[in-house]
CSV table of C-alpha atoms in Angstrom, one decimal:
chain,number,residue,atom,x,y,z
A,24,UNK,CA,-31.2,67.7,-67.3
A,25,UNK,CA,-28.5,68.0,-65.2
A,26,UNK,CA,-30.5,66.4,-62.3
A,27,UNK,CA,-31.3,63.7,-63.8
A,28,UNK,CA,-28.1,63.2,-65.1
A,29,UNK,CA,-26.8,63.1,-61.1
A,30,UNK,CA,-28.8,60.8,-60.5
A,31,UNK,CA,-27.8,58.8,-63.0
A,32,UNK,CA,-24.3,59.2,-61.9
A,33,UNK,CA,-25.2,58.3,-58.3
A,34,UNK,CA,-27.4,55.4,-59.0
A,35,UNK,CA,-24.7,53.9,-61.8
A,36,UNK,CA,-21.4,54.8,-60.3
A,37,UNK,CA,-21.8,55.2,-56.4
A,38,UNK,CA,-24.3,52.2,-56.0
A,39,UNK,CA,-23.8,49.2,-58.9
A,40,UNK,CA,-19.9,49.1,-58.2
A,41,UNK,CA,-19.6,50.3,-54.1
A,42,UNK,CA,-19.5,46.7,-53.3
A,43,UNK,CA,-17.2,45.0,-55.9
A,44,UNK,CA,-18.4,41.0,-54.6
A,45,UNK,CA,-21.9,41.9,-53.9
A,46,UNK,CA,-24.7,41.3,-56.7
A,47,UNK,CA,-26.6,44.7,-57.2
A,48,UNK,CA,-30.3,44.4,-57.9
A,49,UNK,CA,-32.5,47.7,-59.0
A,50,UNK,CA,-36.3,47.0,-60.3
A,51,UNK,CA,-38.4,50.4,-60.8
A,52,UNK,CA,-40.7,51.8,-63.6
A,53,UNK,CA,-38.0,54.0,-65.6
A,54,UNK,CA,-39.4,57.3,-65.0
A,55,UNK,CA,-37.2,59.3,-67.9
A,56,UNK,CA,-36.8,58.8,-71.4
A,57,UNK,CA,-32.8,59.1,-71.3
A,58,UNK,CA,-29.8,57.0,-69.1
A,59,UNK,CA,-27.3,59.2,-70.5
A,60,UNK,CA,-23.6,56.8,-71.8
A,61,UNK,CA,-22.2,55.1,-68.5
A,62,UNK,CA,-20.2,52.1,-67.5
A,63,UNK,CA,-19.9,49.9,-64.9
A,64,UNK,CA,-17.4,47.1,-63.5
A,65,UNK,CA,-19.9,44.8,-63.3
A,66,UNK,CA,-21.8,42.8,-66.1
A,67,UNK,CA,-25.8,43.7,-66.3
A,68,UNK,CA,-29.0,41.8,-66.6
A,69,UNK,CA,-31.4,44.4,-68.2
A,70,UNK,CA,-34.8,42.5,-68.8
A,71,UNK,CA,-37.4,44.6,-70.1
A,72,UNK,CA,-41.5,44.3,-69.6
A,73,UNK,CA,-44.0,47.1,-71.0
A,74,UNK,CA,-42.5,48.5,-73.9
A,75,UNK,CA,-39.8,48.6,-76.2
A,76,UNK,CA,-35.7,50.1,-75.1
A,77,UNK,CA,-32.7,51.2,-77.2
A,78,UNK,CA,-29.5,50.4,-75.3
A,79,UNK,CA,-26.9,52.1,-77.5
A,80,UNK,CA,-23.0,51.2,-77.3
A,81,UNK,CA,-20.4,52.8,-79.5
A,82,UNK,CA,-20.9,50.8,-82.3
A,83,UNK,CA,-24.7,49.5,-81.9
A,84,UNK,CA,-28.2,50.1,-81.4
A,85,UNK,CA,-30.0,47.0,-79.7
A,86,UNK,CA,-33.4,46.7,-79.7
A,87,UNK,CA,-35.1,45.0,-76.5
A,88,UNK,CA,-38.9,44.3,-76.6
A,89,UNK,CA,-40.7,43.4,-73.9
A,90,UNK,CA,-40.3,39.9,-72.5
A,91,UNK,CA,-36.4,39.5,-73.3
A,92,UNK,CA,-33.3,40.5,-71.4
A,93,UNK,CA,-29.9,42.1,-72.8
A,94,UNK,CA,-26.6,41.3,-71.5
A,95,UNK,CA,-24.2,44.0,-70.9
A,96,UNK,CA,-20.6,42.6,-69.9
A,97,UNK,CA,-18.8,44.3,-67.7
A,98,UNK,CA,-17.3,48.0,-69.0
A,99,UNK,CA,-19.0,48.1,-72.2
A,100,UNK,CA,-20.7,52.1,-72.2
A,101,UNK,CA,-24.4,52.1,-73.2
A,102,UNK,CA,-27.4,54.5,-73.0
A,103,UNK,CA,-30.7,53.3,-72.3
A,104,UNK,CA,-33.7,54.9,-74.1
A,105,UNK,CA,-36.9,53.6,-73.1
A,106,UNK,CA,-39.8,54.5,-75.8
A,107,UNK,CA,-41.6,55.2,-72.7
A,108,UNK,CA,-41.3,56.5,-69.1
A,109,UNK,CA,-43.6,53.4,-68.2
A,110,UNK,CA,-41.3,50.9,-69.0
A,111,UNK,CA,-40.7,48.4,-66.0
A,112,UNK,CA,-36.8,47.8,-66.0
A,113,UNK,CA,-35.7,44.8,-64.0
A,114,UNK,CA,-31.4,44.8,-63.5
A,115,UNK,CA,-29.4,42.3,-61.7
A,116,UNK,CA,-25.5,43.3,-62.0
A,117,UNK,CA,-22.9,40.7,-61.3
A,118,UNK,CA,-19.2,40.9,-60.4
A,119,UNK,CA,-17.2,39.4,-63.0
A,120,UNK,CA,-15.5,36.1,-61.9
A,121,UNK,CA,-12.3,34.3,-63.1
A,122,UNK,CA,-12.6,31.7,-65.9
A,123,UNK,CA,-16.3,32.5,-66.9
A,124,UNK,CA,-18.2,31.1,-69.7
A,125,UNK,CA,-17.5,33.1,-72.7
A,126,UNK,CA,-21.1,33.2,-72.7
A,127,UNK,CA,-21.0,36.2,-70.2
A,128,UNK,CA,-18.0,38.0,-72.9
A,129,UNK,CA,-20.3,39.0,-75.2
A,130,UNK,CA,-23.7,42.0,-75.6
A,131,UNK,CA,-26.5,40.2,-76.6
A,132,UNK,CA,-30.4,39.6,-76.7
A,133,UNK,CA,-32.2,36.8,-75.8
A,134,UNK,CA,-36.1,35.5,-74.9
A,135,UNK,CA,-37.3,34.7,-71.4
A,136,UNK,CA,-38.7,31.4,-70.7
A,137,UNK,CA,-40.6,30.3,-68.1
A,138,UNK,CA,-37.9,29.1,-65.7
A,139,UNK,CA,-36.2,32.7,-66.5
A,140,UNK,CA,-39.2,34.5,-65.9
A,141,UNK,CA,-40.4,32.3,-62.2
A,142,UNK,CA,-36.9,33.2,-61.2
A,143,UNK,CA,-37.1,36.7,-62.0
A,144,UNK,CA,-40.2,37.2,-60.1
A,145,UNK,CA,-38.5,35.9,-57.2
A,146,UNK,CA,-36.5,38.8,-57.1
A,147,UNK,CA,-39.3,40.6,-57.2
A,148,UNK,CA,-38.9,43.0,-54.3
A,149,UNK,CA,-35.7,42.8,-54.0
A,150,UNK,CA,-33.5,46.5,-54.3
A,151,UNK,CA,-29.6,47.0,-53.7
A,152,UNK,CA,-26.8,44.7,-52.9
A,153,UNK,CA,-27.2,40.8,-52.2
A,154,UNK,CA,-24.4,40.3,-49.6
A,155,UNK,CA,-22.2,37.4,-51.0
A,156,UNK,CA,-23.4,34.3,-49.0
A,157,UNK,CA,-27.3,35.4,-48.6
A,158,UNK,CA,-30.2,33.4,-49.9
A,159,UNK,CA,-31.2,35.7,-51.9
A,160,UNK,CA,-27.3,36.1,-53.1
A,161,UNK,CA,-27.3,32.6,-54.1
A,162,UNK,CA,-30.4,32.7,-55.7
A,163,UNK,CA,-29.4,35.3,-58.3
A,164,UNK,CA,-26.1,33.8,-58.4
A,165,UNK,CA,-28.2,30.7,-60.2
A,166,UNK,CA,-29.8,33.0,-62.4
A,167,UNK,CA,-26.7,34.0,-63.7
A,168,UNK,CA,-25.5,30.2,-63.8
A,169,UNK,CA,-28.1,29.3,-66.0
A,170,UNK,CA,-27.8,31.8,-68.3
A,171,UNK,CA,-25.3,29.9,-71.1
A,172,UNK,CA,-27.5,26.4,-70.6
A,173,UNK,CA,-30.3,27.9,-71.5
A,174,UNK,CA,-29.7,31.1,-74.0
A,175,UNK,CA,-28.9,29.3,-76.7
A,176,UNK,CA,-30.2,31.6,-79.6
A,177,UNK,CA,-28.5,35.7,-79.4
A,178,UNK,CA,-31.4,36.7,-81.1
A,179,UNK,CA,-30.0,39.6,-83.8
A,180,UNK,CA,-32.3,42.5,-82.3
A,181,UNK,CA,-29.6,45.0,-83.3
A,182,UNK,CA,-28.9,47.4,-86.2
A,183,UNK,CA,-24.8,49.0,-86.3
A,184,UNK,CA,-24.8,52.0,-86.3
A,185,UNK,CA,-23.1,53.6,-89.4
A,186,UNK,CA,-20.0,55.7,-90.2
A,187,UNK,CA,-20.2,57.0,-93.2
A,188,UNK,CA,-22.4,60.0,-94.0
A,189,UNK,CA,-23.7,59.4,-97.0
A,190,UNK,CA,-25.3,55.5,-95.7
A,191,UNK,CA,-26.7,57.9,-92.6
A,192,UNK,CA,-28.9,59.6,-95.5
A,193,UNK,CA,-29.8,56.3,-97.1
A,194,UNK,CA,-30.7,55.0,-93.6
A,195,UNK,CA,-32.9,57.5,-92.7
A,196,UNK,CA,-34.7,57.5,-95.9
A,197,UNK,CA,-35.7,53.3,-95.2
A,198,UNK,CA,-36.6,54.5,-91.8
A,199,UNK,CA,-39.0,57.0,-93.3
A,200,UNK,CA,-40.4,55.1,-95.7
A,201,UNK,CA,-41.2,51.5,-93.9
A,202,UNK,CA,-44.4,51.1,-94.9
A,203,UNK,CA,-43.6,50.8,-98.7
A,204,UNK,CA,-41.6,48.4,-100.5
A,205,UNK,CA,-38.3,49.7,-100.9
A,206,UNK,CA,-36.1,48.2,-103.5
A,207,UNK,CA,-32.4,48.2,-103.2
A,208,UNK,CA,-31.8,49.4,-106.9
A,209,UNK,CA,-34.4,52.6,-106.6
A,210,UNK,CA,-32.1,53.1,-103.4
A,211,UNK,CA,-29.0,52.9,-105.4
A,212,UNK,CA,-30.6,55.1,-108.4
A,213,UNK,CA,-31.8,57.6,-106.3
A,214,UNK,CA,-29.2,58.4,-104.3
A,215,UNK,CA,-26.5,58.3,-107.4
A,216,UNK,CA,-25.2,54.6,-106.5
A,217,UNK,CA,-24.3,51.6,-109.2
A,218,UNK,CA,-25.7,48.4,-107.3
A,219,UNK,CA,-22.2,47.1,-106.9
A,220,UNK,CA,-20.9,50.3,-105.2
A,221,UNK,CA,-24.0,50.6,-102.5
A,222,UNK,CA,-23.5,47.0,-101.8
A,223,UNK,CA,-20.3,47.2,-101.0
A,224,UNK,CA,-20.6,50.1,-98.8
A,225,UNK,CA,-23.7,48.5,-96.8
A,226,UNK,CA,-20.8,45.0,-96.4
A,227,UNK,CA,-17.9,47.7,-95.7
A,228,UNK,CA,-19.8,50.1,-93.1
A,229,UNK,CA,-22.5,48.0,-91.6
A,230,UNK,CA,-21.1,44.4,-92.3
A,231,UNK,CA,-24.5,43.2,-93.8
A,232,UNK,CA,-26.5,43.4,-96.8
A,233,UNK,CA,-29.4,46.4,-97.6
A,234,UNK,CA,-31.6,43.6,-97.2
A,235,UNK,CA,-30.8,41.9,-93.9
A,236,UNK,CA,-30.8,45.7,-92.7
A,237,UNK,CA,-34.1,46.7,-94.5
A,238,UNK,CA,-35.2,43.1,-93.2
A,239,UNK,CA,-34.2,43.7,-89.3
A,240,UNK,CA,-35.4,47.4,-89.2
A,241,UNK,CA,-38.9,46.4,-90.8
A,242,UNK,CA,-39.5,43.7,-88.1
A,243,UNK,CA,-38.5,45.6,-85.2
A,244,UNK,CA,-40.7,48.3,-86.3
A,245,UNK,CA,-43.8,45.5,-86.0
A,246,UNK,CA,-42.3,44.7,-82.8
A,247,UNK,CA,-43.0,48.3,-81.6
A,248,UNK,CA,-46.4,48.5,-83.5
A,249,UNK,CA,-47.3,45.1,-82.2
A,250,UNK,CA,-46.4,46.2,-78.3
A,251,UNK,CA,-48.7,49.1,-78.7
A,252,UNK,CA,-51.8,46.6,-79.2
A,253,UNK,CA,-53.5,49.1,-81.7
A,254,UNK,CA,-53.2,46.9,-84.9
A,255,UNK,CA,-53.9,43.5,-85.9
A,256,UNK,CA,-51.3,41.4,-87.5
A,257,UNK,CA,-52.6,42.3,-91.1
A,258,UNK,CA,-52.5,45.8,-90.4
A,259,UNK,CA,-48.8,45.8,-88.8
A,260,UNK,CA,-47.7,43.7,-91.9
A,261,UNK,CA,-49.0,46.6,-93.9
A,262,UNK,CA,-47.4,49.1,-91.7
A,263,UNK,CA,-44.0,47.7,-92.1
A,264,UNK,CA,-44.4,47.1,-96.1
A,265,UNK,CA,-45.6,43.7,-96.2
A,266,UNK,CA,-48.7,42.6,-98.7
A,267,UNK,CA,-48.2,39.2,-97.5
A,268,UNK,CA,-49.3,38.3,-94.0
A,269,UNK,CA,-47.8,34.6,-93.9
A,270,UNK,CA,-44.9,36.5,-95.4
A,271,UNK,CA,-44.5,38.8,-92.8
A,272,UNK,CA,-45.2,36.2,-89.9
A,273,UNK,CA,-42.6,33.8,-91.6
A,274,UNK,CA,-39.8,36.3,-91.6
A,275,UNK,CA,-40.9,37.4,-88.3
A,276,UNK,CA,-40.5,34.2,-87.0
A,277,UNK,CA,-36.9,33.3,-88.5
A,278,UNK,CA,-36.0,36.4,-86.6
A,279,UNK,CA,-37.9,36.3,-82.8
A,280,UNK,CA,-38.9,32.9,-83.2
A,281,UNK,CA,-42.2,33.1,-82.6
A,282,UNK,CA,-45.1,33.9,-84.3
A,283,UNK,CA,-46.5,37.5,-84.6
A,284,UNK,CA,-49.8,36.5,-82.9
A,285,UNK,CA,-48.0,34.5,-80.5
A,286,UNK,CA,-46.4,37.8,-79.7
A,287,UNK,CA,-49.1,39.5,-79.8
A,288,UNK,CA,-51.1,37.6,-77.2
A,289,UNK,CA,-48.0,36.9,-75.2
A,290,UNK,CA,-48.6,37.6,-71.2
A,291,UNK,CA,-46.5,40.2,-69.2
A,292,UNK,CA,-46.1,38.8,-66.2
A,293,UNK,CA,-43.6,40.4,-64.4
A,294,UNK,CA,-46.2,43.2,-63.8
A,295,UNK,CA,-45.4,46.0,-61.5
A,296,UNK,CA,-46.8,45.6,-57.9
């Protein structure tokens, strides 16, 4: 542990931020289950292809499938917990500039097209800083640019995390229990809640509702499922509590925007070479 948490140290701390105007570029198959909490001055690209990865701030857990990015502004702390060591992580870190789009402000996750994805396989062997003024400086430098044009939707990929003890218990018990249908008032009853008191705890603690939480948590859990290619659509619909296939794939969709078996099928190509 404590190796790997020096190299964490040295890779985060001594190498992202040495050069304050350079952009810092790291591609590698993550290797470890665990980046422990860190920070850097710079804002980071994290784009994801494989699997699924946690990043956890203070008050979040975000969700990144494969084939999507997250943006980290610059000092936020985060730990990064790839479901598995094979996960092919793809950073580009970027000094913050004056007057930036208040795109760049804000954490968020968001899909890769195909103009994102050609430009990230660019960089594909690129490792370390990009001198200001280089090509290949200038070419990440667009990446960045074109971020705000076209990331339009902050796809909600993210579950609070909560304060309060007693909605840890209840939260825990929905994660347990996905593949039933889980009502909210055999929630309240059973853990000694009137409806109106369990609701306003979820709006107090979490600032959403049992069900958009109960809604989020099922689908990224068919995200995961899905990425492991071991079910079919009907039998991750089932997995996740869902009797209704077009049920499932229309709630999936109003969440990823696309369809489960769009996802399903969808290409990883930012492969490792």
């Amino acid at each position: 542990m404590e190796q790997s948490s020096f190299k964490v140290d040295q890779y985060y701390i001594t190498k992202v931020d040495a050069d304050k105007k350079s952009i810092y570029c790291h591609h590698d198959v993550m290797g470890e289950l665990l980046v422990p909490t860190h920070k850097h001055d710079k804002a980071q690209m994290l784009y994801a292809e494989g699997d699924v990865v946690f990043v956890t701030t203070e008050t979040k857990t975000y969700f990144l499938p494969a084939r999507h990015f997250i943006w980290i502004p610059s000092g936020v702390a985060h730990s990064i917990h790839p479901k598995s060591e094979n996960v092919m992580m793809r950073n580009l870190y970027f000094p913050v500039e004056k007057n930036e789009d208040e795109f760049y402000q804000s954490e968020g996750i968001y899909p890769v097209n195909n103009l994102l994805l050609q430009m990230m396989l660019f960089t594909n062997q690129w490792n370390g800083d990009l001198k200001k003024g280089s090509p290949n400086f200038v070419i990440a430098k667009a990446i960045k640019a074109i971020l705000p044009q076209i990331c339009l939707t902050n796809l909600p990929l993210e579950l609070p995390l909560p304060k309060d003890a007693r909605l840890g218990k209840i939260l825990r018990h929905v994660e347990n229990n996905l593949g039933e249908t889980i009502l909210f008032a055999d929630v309240a009853h059973e853990f000694g809640y009137s409806e109106r008191s369990l609701y306003r705890l979820f709006q107090k603690d979490l600032k959403m509702s049992f069900i958009q939480y109960y809604t989020i948590r099922r689908i990224l859990k068919a995200i995961e499922l899905l990425l492991e290619r071991k079910l079919s659509v009907k039998e991750v619909a089932q997995e996740v509590g869902y009797n209704s296939v077009p049920t499932f794939s229309n709630t999936f969709f109003k969440i990823l925007g696309q369809r489960p078996s769009d996802y399903l099928n969808g290409e990883e190509i930012l492969e490792r070479k």
